[in-house]
Amino acid sequence: MRLAVYSRFLEQLQEQGHGTVSSCMIARGTGVTPAQVRKDLAYFGEFGTRGVGYDVEALSGHLKRILGLDRKWPTVLVGAGKLGSALALYEGFLTRGFHIVGVFDIDPDPVGNRFGQLDVLPMERLEEVIQRYGAQIGIITVPANAAQEVGERLVDAGVRAILNFSPYVLNLPEGIIVRHVDFTLHLETLTFNLVYKKEEFKTF
Amino acid sequence: MRLAVYSRFLEQLQEQGHGTVSSCMIARGTGVTPAQVRKDLAYFGEFGTRGVGYDVEALSGHLKRILGLDRKWPTVLVGAGKLGSALALYEGFLTRGFHIVGVFDIDPDPVGNRFGQLDVLPMERLEEVIQRYGAQIGIITVPANAAQEVGERLVDAGVRAILNFSPYVLNLPEGIIVRHVDFTLHLETLTFNLVYKKEEFKTF
DNA sequence: CTCTGTGAACATCTTCACAGCT
DNA sequence: AGCTGTGAAGATGTTCACAGAG
């Protein structure tokens, strides 16, 4: 996760024309400690030069290769509701190499709608599209009760990594990489911290 | 975070009419180990009975109180774009006690649009609404370049916890609780794992 | 016999502090 | 002097394994 944050920060620096950067600067810009930054980067090789710092462009390139962002990732999105459409139209994905090659929905209502350059396709065509584009990444934005079935179909069709926005904990085979993004869960960590802030637990 | 996951799982069990539940069941349903579940719960008190398990209803209540979900949380949302509107209309927030009391946008275009029962309000009224409802939670769904300013205004007006969906690392005073939800960052951890899966690092 | 609660062992993550390069 | 890379120390998080309650 931190590598991805560094990567984005480096891109910012590149745009601003910085030539080199120190671990302290990266630390301040990303909210971690300088030692942490150095440890993280050193784990993958010696990218810096002592006494000077890191070359912004070189380091940015290294990070992108490490994160797998030096290639295009065909991605499918299932669930064309409000959230699905927001994600399908989000330019941030494209600029980082994530190409949405298909948006799917069971509900025939949004099918046929155009999201940017994409049609919403019926679920029947899911497997076909995944295989045609070799999509390894799937994004799930369907309601909780449909999430497990969608996850299984994605995996069976060849998807190996899933970003799950539904409020349901997916149960998928070992080896499939799943990240669960659940908004209410995040809000609940906020309220937890608000409640325990002034009380006995100073840890939080 | 895990507490929030347990809490939701417990609610599912309650709906299905289960009377008691063991740490093993919770573990299977939430993707953690049984020992972890017990440690987590025991940290806040002795909620179970040995040889039997946990009373579903009692434990669910305890978790909600621990997470601060036994009260209503007035919440403001800034940024009425695609994502903002998806979140404003998300019923999942309401059922867990998060009441969105105001949706705001600089762009006069969506101002006046109705999101469910809510009007989109101009930014000028931000402070007024926060203070009127005593909102302590803010959700940011504005572009990166506006995020920092919005964050500062929220904090100045009394907000103490922020859920940030913009691709920008907020820099706010100590004591303000910030959770950063960045979709591309999550996707990048997926690609990182995809790339390093078959290679030298067996850790991932 | 089942299942919780928990100290002790283990593993992982983070910070410190300094050697070594520029 | 300035800054990286890194072993050692410290902190935190997780699992084990078993005592004890029902």
JSON list of C-alpha atoms in Angstrom, two decimals, chain A residues 9-196:
[
{"chain": "A", "resi": 9, "resn": "PHE", "atom": "CA", "xyz": [3.80, 11.23, -4.75]},
{"chain": "A", "resi": 10, "resn": "LEU", "atom": "CA", "xyz": [6.74, 10.69, -7.09]},
{"chain": "A", "resi": 11, "resn": "GLU", "atom": "CA", "xyz": [4.51, 11.41, -10.07]},
{"chain": "A", "resi": 12, "resn": "GLN", "atom": "CA", "xyz": [3.51, 14.69, -8.46]},
{"chain": "A", "resi": 13, "resn": "LEU", "atom": "CA", "xyz": [7.18, 15.59, -7.99]},
{"chain": "A", "resi": 14, "resn": "GLN", "atom": "CA", "xyz": [7.91, 14.66, -11.60]},
{"chain": "A", "resi": 15, "resn": "GLU", "atom": "CA", "xyz": [5.21, 17.02, -12.84]},
{"chain": "A", "resi": 16, "resn": "GLN", "atom": "CA", "xyz": [6.66, 19.78, -10.68]},
{"chain": "A", "resi": 17, "resn": "GLY", "atom": "CA", "xyz": [10.06, 19.14, -12.22]},
{"chain": "A", "resi": 18, "resn": "HIS", "atom": "CA", "xyz": [12.02, 17.95, -9.19]},
{"chain": "A", "resi": 19, "resn": "GLY", "atom": "CA", "xyz": [15.23, 16.12, -10.10]},
{"chain": "A", "resi": 20, "resn": "THR", "atom": "CA", "xyz": [16.03, 14.40, -6.83]},
{"chain": "A", "resi": 21, "resn": "VAL", "atom": "CA", "xyz": [14.20, 13.75, -3.59]},
{"chain": "A", "resi": 22, "resn": "SER", "atom": "CA", "xyz": [15.22, 12.66, -0.10]},
{"chain": "A", "resi": 23, "resn": "SER", "atom": "CA", "xyz": [13.54, 10.08, 2.10]},
{"chain": "A", "resi": 24, "resn": "CYS", "atom": "CA", "xyz": [12.57, 12.93, 4.42]},
{"chain": "A", "resi": 25, "resn": "MET", "atom": "CA", "xyz": [10.69, 14.72, 1.66]},
{"chain": "A", "resi": 26, "resn": "ILE", "atom": "CA", "xyz": [8.87, 11.56, 0.63]},
{"chain": "A", "resi": 27, "resn": "ALA", "atom": "CA", "xyz": [8.06, 10.96, 4.27]},
{"chain": "A", "resi": 28, "resn": "ARG", "atom": "CA", "xyz": [6.56, 14.40, 4.76]},
{"chain": "A", "resi": 29, "resn": "GLY", "atom": "CA", "xyz": [4.56, 14.13, 1.55]},
{"chain": "A", "resi": 30, "resn": "THR", "atom": "CA", "xyz": [3.07, 10.74, 2.33]},
{"chain": "A", "resi": 31, "resn": "GLY", "atom": "CA", "xyz": [2.67, 10.72, 6.09]},
{"chain": "A", "resi": 32, "resn": "VAL", "atom": "CA", "xyz": [5.22, 8.09, 7.11]},
{"chain": "A", "resi": 33, "resn": "THR", "atom": "CA", "xyz": [8.65, 8.23, 8.78]},
{"chain": "A", "resi": 34, "resn": "PRO", "atom": "CA", "xyz": [11.86, 8.71, 6.78]},
{"chain": "A", "resi": 35, "resn": "ALA", "atom": "CA", "xyz": [13.33, 5.43, 8.07]},
{"chain": "A", "resi": 36, "resn": "GLN", "atom": "CA", "xyz": [10.23, 3.63, 6.90]},
{"chain": "A", "resi": 37, "resn": "VAL", "atom": "CA", "xyz": [10.57, 5.07, 3.43]},
{"chain": "A", "resi": 38, "resn": "ARG", "atom": "CA", "xyz": [14.20, 3.96, 3.19]},
{"chain": "A", "resi": 39, "resn": "LYS", "atom": "CA", "xyz": [13.47, 0.47, 4.47]},
{"chain": "A", "resi": 40, "resn": "ASP", "atom": "CA", "xyz": [10.60, 0.06, 2.06]},
{"chain": "A", "resi": 41, "resn": "LEU", "atom": "CA", "xyz": [12.62, 1.16, -0.94]},
{"chain": "A", "resi": 42, "resn": "ALA", "atom": "CA", "xyz": [15.82, -0.65, 0.03]},
{"chain": "A", "resi": 43, "resn": "TYR", "atom": "CA", "xyz": [13.85, -3.89, 0.18]},
{"chain": "A", "resi": 44, "resn": "PHE", "atom": "CA", "xyz": [13.60, -3.90, -3.61]},
{"chain": "A", "resi": 45, "resn": "GLY", "atom": "CA", "xyz": [17.11, -2.68, -4.43]},
{"chain": "A", "resi": 46, "resn": "GLU", "atom": "CA", "xyz": [19.49, 0.22, -3.94]},
{"chain": "A", "resi": 47, "resn": "PHE", "atom": "CA", "xyz": [17.68, 3.02, -5.73]},
{"chain": "A", "resi": 48, "resn": "GLY", "atom": "CA", "xyz": [19.28, 6.00, -3.98]},
{"chain": "A", "resi": 49, "resn": "THR", "atom": "CA", "xyz": [22.75, 7.48, -3.81]},
{"chain": "A", "resi": 50, "resn": "ARG", "atom": "CA", "xyz": [24.16, 8.28, -0.37]},
{"chain": "A", "resi": 51, "resn": "GLY", "atom": "CA", "xyz": [24.60, 11.91, 0.38]},
{"chain": "A", "resi": 52, "resn": "VAL", "atom": "CA", "xyz": [22.25, 12.88, -2.44]},
{"chain": "A", "resi": 53, "resn": "GLY", "atom": "CA", "xyz": [18.91, 11.12, -2.34]},
{"chain": "A", "resi": 54, "resn": "TYR", "atom": "CA", "xyz": [16.81, 9.44, -5.01]},
{"chain": "A", "resi": 55, "resn": "ASP", "atom": "CA", "xyz": [16.52, 10.41, -8.65]},
{"chain": "A", "resi": 56, "resn": "VAL", "atom": "CA", "xyz": [12.83, 11.21, -9.02]},
{"chain": "A", "resi": 57, "resn": "GLU", "atom": "CA", "xyz": [12.37, 9.86, -12.51]},
{"chain": "A", "resi": 58, "resn": "ALA", "atom": "CA", "xyz": [14.35, 6.67, -11.96]},
{"chain": "A", "resi": 59, "resn": "LEU", "atom": "CA", "xyz": [12.65, 5.92, -8.66]},
{"chain": "A", "resi": 60, "resn": "SER", "atom": "CA", "xyz": [9.23, 6.60, -10.13]},
{"chain": "A", "resi": 61, "resn": "GLY", "atom": "CA", "xyz": [9.99, 4.14, -12.90]},
{"chain": "A", "resi": 62, "resn": "HIS", "atom": "CA", "xyz": [11.22, 1.50, -10.46]},
{"chain": "A", "resi": 63, "resn": "LEU", "atom": "CA", "xyz": [8.12, 1.84, -8.31]},
{"chain": "A", "resi": 64, "resn": "LYS", "atom": "CA", "xyz": [5.84, 1.53, -11.30]},
{"chain": "A", "resi": 65, "resn": "ARG", "atom": "CA", "xyz": [7.59, -1.62, -12.42]},
{"chain": "A", "resi": 66, "resn": "ILE", "atom": "CA", "xyz": [7.45, -3.06, -8.89]},
{"chain": "A", "resi": 67, "resn": "LEU", "atom": "CA", "xyz": [3.74, -2.29, -8.67]},
{"chain": "A", "resi": 68, "resn": "GLY", "atom": "CA", "xyz": [3.13, -3.77, -12.11]},
{"chain": "A", "resi": 69, "resn": "LEU", "atom": "CA", "xyz": [2.08, -0.41, -13.55]},
{"chain": "A", "resi": 70, "resn": "ASP", "atom": "CA", "xyz": [4.40, -0.65, -16.55]},
{"chain": "A", "resi": 71, "resn": "ARG", "atom": "CA", "xyz": [1.72, -2.57, -18.39]},
{"chain": "A", "resi": 72, "resn": "LYS", "atom": "CA", "xyz": [-1.98, -2.31, -19.18]},
{"chain": "A", "resi": 73, "resn": "TRP", "atom": "CA", "xyz": [-4.42, -4.24, -17.01]},
{"chain": "A", "resi": 74, "resn": "PRO", "atom": "CA", "xyz": [-7.69, -5.12, -18.70]},
{"chain": "A", "resi": 75, "resn": "THR", "atom": "CA", "xyz": [-10.36, -4.99, -15.99]},
{"chain": "A", "resi": 76, "resn": "VAL", "atom": "CA", "xyz": [-14.03, -5.89, -15.84]},
{"chain": "A", "resi": 77, "resn": "LEU", "atom": "CA", "xyz": [-16.61, -4.19, -13.65]},
{"chain": "A", "resi": 78, "resn": "VAL", "atom": "CA", "xyz": [-19.76, -5.96, -12.49]},
{"chain": "A", "resi": 79, "resn": "GLY", "atom": "CA", "xyz": [-22.64, -3.91, -11.15]},
{"chain": "A", "resi": 80, "resn": "ALA", "atom": "CA", "xyz": [-23.74, -0.80, -13.05]},
{"chain": "A", "resi": 81, "resn": "GLY", "atom": "CA", "xyz": [-25.47, 0.97, -10.18]},
{"chain": "A", "resi": 82, "resn": "LYS", "atom": "CA", "xyz": [-24.55, 4.38, -8.85]},
{"chain": "A", "resi": 83, "resn": "LEU", "atom": "CA", "xyz": [-21.19, 3.28, -7.51]},
{"chain": "A", "resi": 84, "resn": "GLY", "atom": "CA", "xyz": [-20.36, 1.16, -10.53]},
{"chain": "A", "resi": 85, "resn": "SER", "atom": "CA", "xyz": [-21.00, 4.03, -12.87]},
{"chain": "A", "resi": 86, "resn": "ALA", "atom": "CA", "xyz": [-18.91, 6.38, -10.75]},
{"chain": "A", "resi": 87, "resn": "LEU", "atom": "CA", "xyz": [-16.02, 3.93, -10.93]},
{"chain": "A", "resi": 88, "resn": "ALA", "atom": "CA", "xyz": [-16.44, 3.15, -14.62]},
{"chain": "A", "resi": 89, "resn": "LEU", "atom": "CA", "xyz": [-16.15, 6.84, -15.43]},
{"chain": "A", "resi": 90, "resn": "TYR", "atom": "CA", "xyz": [-13.27, 7.54, -13.05]},
{"chain": "A", "resi": 91, "resn": "GLU", "atom": "CA", "xyz": [-10.31, 8.74, -15.15]},
{"chain": "A", "resi": 92, "resn": "GLY", "atom": "CA", "xyz": [-7.87, 7.91, -12.37]},
{"chain": "A", "resi": 93, "resn": "PHE", "atom": "CA", "xyz": [-8.02, 4.25, -13.35]},
{"chain": "A", "resi": 94, "resn": "LEU", "atom": "CA", "xyz": [-7.07, 4.81, -16.96]},
{"chain": "A", "resi": 95, "resn": "THR", "atom": "CA", "xyz": [-4.06, 6.96, -16.20]},
{"chain": "A", "resi": 96, "resn": "ARG", "atom": "CA", "xyz": [-2.62, 4.22, -14.00]},
{"chain": "A", "resi": 97, "resn": "GLY", "atom": "CA", "xyz": [-3.07, 1.48, -16.58]},
{"chain": "A", "resi": 98, "resn": "PHE", "atom": "CA", "xyz": [-6.42, 0.03, -15.60]},
{"chain": "A", "resi": 99, "resn": "HIS", "atom": "CA", "xyz": [-8.56, -0.35, -18.73]},
{"chain": "A", "resi": 100, "resn": "ILE", "atom": "CA", "xyz": [-12.15, -1.22, -18.09]},
{"chain": "A", "resi": 101, "resn": "VAL", "atom": "CA", "xyz": [-13.02, -3.53, -20.96]},
{"chain": "A", "resi": 102, "resn": "GLY", "atom": "CA", "xyz": [-16.54, -4.37, -19.87]},
{"chain": "A", "resi": 103, "resn": "VAL", "atom": "CA", "xyz": [-19.28, -3.17, -17.51]},
{"chain": "A", "resi": 104, "resn": "PHE", "atom": "CA", "xyz": [-21.94, -5.76, -16.63]},
{"chain": "A", "resi": 105, "resn": "ASP", "atom": "CA", "xyz": [-25.27, -5.86, -14.87]},
{"chain": "A", "resi": 106, "resn": "ILE", "atom": "CA", "xyz": [-28.06, -8.39, -14.35]},
{"chain": "A", "resi": 107, "resn": "ASP", "atom": "CA", "xyz": [-30.73, -5.77, -14.22]},
{"chain": "A", "resi": 108, "resn": "PRO", "atom": "CA", "xyz": [-31.72, -5.17, -17.86]},
{"chain": "A", "resi": 109, "resn": "ASP", "atom": "CA", "xyz": [-32.50, -1.56, -17.01]},
{"chain": "A", "resi": 110, "resn": "PRO", "atom": "CA", "xyz": [-29.04, -0.05, -17.19]},
{"chain": "A", "resi": 111, "resn": "VAL", "atom": "CA", "xyz": [-27.96, -2.51, -19.90]},
{"chain": "A", "resi": 112, "resn": "GLY", "atom": "CA", "xyz": [-27.51, -0.55, -23.07]},
{"chain": "A", "resi": 113, "resn": "ASN", "atom": "CA", "xyz": [-26.71, 2.65, -21.21]},
{"chain": "A", "resi": 114, "resn": "ARG", "atom": "CA", "xyz": [-23.41, 4.06, -22.27]},
{"chain": "A", "resi": 115, "resn": "PHE", "atom": "CA", "xyz": [-20.78, 4.76, -19.64]},
{"chain": "A", "resi": 116, "resn": "GLY", "atom": "CA", "xyz": [-18.28, 6.95, -21.44]},
{"chain": "A", "resi": 117, "resn": "GLN", "atom": "CA", "xyz": [-17.23, 4.80, -24.36]},
{"chain": "A", "resi": 118, "resn": "LEU", "atom": "CA", "xyz": [-18.60, 1.60, -22.87]},
{"chain": "A", "resi": 119, "resn": "ASP", "atom": "CA", "xyz": [-21.95, -0.11, -23.16]},
{"chain": "A", "resi": 120, "resn": "VAL", "atom": "CA", "xyz": [-23.33, -1.89, -20.15]},
{"chain": "A", "resi": 121, "resn": "LEU", "atom": "CA", "xyz": [-23.47, -5.53, -21.13]},
{"chain": "A", "resi": 122, "resn": "PRO", "atom": "CA", "xyz": [-25.73, -8.32, -19.87]},
{"chain": "A", "resi": 123, "resn": "MET", "atom": "CA", "xyz": [-24.21, -10.86, -17.47]},
{"chain": "A", "resi": 124, "resn": "GLU", "atom": "CA", "xyz": [-24.38, -13.59, -20.10]},
{"chain": "A", "resi": 125, "resn": "ARG", "atom": "CA", "xyz": [-21.45, -12.04, -21.93]},
{"chain": "A", "resi": 126, "resn": "LEU", "atom": "CA", "xyz": [-19.21, -11.85, -18.83]},
{"chain": "A", "resi": 127, "resn": "GLU", "atom": "CA", "xyz": [-17.12, -14.94, -19.53]},
{"chain": "A", "resi": 128, "resn": "GLU", "atom": "CA", "xyz": [-16.75, -14.14, -23.20]},
{"chain": "A", "resi": 129, "resn": "VAL", "atom": "CA", "xyz": [-15.40, -10.64, -22.56]},
{"chain": "A", "resi": 130, "resn": "ILE", "atom": "CA", "xyz": [-13.05, -11.73, -19.78]},
{"chain": "A", "resi": 131, "resn": "GLN", "atom": "CA", "xyz": [-11.53, -14.34, -22.03]},
{"chain": "A", "resi": 132, "resn": "ARG", "atom": "CA", "xyz": [-11.34, -12.16, -25.10]},
{"chain": "A", "resi": 133, "resn": "TYR", "atom": "CA", "xyz": [-9.37, -9.44, -23.29]},
{"chain": "A", "resi": 134, "resn": "GLY", "atom": "CA", "xyz": [-7.55, -11.74, -20.88]},
{"chain": "A", "resi": 135, "resn": "ALA", "atom": "CA", "xyz": [-8.85, -9.68, -17.96]},
{"chain": "A", "resi": 136, "resn": "GLN", "atom": "CA", "xyz": [-7.21, -10.72, -14.70]},
{"chain": "A", "resi": 137, "resn": "ILE", "atom": "CA", "xyz": [-8.83, -8.04, -12.54]},
{"chain": "A", "resi": 138, "resn": "GLY", "atom": "CA", "xyz": [-12.48, -7.74, -11.59]},
{"chain": "A", "resi": 139, "resn": "ILE", "atom": "CA", "xyz": [-14.31, -5.02, -9.69]},
{"chain": "A", "resi": 140, "resn": "ILE", "atom": "CA", "xyz": [-17.53, -5.96, -7.89]},
{"chain": "A", "resi": 141, "resn": "THR", "atom": "CA", "xyz": [-20.14, -3.28, -7.17]},
{"chain": "A", "resi": 142, "resn": "VAL", "atom": "CA", "xyz": [-23.26, -5.42, -6.85]},
{"chain": "A", "resi": 143, "resn": "PRO", "atom": "CA", "xyz": [-25.48, -5.79, -3.74]},
{"chain": "A", "resi": 144, "resn": "ALA", "atom": "CA", "xyz": [-24.34, -8.15, -0.98]},
{"chain": "A", "resi": 145, "resn": "ASN", "atom": "CA", "xyz": [-26.65, -11.00, -1.98]},
{"chain": "A", "resi": 146, "resn": "ALA", "atom": "CA", "xyz": [-25.19, -11.24, -5.50]},
{"chain": "A", "resi": 147, "resn": "ALA", "atom": "CA", "xyz": [-21.54, -10.73, -4.62]},
{"chain": "A", "resi": 148, "resn": "GLN", "atom": "CA", "xyz": [-20.53, -14.33, -3.91]},
{"chain": "A", "resi": 149, "resn": "GLU", "atom": "CA", "xyz": [-22.00, -15.66, -7.15]},
{"chain": "A", "resi": 150, "resn": "VAL", "atom": "CA", "xyz": [-20.40, -12.88, -9.18]},
{"chain": "A", "resi": 151, "resn": "GLY", "atom": "CA", "xyz": [-17.06, -13.55, -7.49]},
{"chain": "A", "resi": 152, "resn": "GLU", "atom": "CA", "xyz": [-17.22, -17.22, -8.38]},
{"chain": "A", "resi": 153, "resn": "ARG", "atom": "CA", "xyz": [-18.10, -16.52, -11.99]},
{"chain": "A", "resi": 154, "resn": "LEU", "atom": "CA", "xyz": [-15.22, -14.06, -12.28]},
{"chain": "A", "resi": 155, "resn": "VAL", "atom": "CA", "xyz": [-12.76, -16.59, -10.89]},
{"chain": "A", "resi": 156, "resn": "ASP", "atom": "CA", "xyz": [-14.08, -19.40, -13.10]},
{"chain": "A", "resi": 157, "resn": "ALA", "atom": "CA", "xyz": [-13.68, -17.19, -16.16]},
{"chain": "A", "resi": 158, "resn": "GLY", "atom": "CA", "xyz": [-10.04, -16.48, -15.35]},
{"chain": "A", "resi": 159, "resn": "VAL", "atom": "CA", "xyz": [-9.97, -13.43, -13.09]},
{"chain": "A", "resi": 160, "resn": "ARG", "atom": "CA", "xyz": [-7.26, -13.69, -10.43]},
{"chain": "A", "resi": 161, "resn": "ALA", "atom": "CA", "xyz": [-7.65, -10.48, -8.45]},
{"chain": "A", "resi": 162, "resn": "ILE", "atom": "CA", "xyz": [-10.85, -8.84, -7.19]},
{"chain": "A", "resi": 163, "resn": "LEU", "atom": "CA", "xyz": [-11.64, -5.45, -5.76]},
{"chain": "A", "resi": 164, "resn": "ASN", "atom": "CA", "xyz": [-14.86, -5.98, -3.83]},
{"chain": "A", "resi": 165, "resn": "PHE", "atom": "CA", "xyz": [-17.04, -2.97, -3.01]},
{"chain": "A", "resi": 166, "resn": "SER", "atom": "CA", "xyz": [-20.04, -4.97, -1.85]},
{"chain": "A", "resi": 167, "resn": "PRO", "atom": "CA", "xyz": [-20.72, -5.29, 1.87]},
{"chain": "A", "resi": 168, "resn": "TYR", "atom": "CA", "xyz": [-20.08, -9.04, 1.78]},
{"chain": "A", "resi": 169, "resn": "VAL", "atom": "CA", "xyz": [-16.97, -11.01, 2.73]},
{"chain": "A", "resi": 170, "resn": "LEU", "atom": "CA", "xyz": [-16.16, -13.09, -0.35]},
{"chain": "A", "resi": 171, "resn": "ASN", "atom": "CA", "xyz": [-15.22, -16.72, 0.08]},
{"chain": "A", "resi": 172, "resn": "LEU", "atom": "CA", "xyz": [-12.98, -17.62, -2.85]},
{"chain": "A", "resi": 173, "resn": "PRO", "atom": "CA", "xyz": [-10.27, -20.21, -3.53]},
{"chain": "A", "resi": 174, "resn": "GLU", "atom": "CA", "xyz": [-6.71, -19.79, -2.17]},
{"chain": "A", "resi": 175, "resn": "GLY", "atom": "CA", "xyz": [-4.54, -17.85, -4.53]},
{"chain": "A", "resi": 176, "resn": "ILE", "atom": "CA", "xyz": [-7.22, -15.41, -5.61]},
{"chain": "A", "resi": 177, "resn": "ILE", "atom": "CA", "xyz": [-6.30, -11.96, -4.38]},
{"chain": "A", "resi": 178, "resn": "VAL", "atom": "CA", "xyz": [-9.24, -10.08, -2.87]},
{"chain": "A", "resi": 179, "resn": "ARG", "atom": "CA", "xyz": [-9.34, -6.55, -1.50]},
{"chain": "A", "resi": 180, "resn": "HIS", "atom": "CA", "xyz": [-12.48, -5.58, 0.33]},
{"chain": "A", "resi": 181, "resn": "VAL", "atom": "CA", "xyz": [-13.44, -1.90, 0.30]},
{"chain": "A", "resi": 182, "resn": "ASP", "atom": "CA", "xyz": [-16.41, -1.33, 2.53]},
{"chain": "A", "resi": 183, "resn": "PHE", "atom": "CA", "xyz": [-17.46, 2.25, 3.20]},
{"chain": "A", "resi": 184, "resn": "THR", "atom": "CA", "xyz": [-19.51, 1.65, 6.31]},
{"chain": "A", "resi": 185, "resn": "LEU", "atom": "CA", "xyz": [-16.65, -0.38, 7.78]},
{"chain": "A", "resi": 186, "resn": "HIS", "atom": "CA", "xyz": [-14.37, 2.59, 7.31]},
{"chain": "A", "resi": 187, "resn": "LEU", "atom": "CA", "xyz": [-16.90, 4.93, 8.88]},
{"chain": "A", "resi": 188, "resn": "GLU", "atom": "CA", "xyz": [-17.20, 2.56, 11.81]},
{"chain": "A", "resi": 189, "resn": "THR", "atom": "CA", "xyz": [-13.48, 2.72, 12.49]},
{"chain": "A", "resi": 190, "resn": "LEU", "atom": "CA", "xyz": [-13.93, 6.47, 12.60]},
{"chain": "A", "resi": 191, "resn": "THR", "atom": "CA", "xyz": [-16.72, 6.32, 15.17]},
{"chain": "A", "resi": 192, "resn": "PHE", "atom": "CA", "xyz": [-14.78, 3.76, 17.17]},
{"chain": "A", "resi": 193, "resn": "ASN", "atom": "CA", "xyz": [-11.85, 6.13, 17.33]},
{"chain": "A", "resi": 194, "resn": "LEU", "atom": "CA", "xyz": [-14.10, 9.08, 18.15]},
{"chain": "A", "resi": 195, "resn": "VAL", "atom": "CA", "xyz": [-15.68, 7.20, 21.05]},
{"chain": "A", "resi": 196, "resn": "TYR", "atom": "CA", "xyz": [-12.44, 5.84, 22.50]}
]
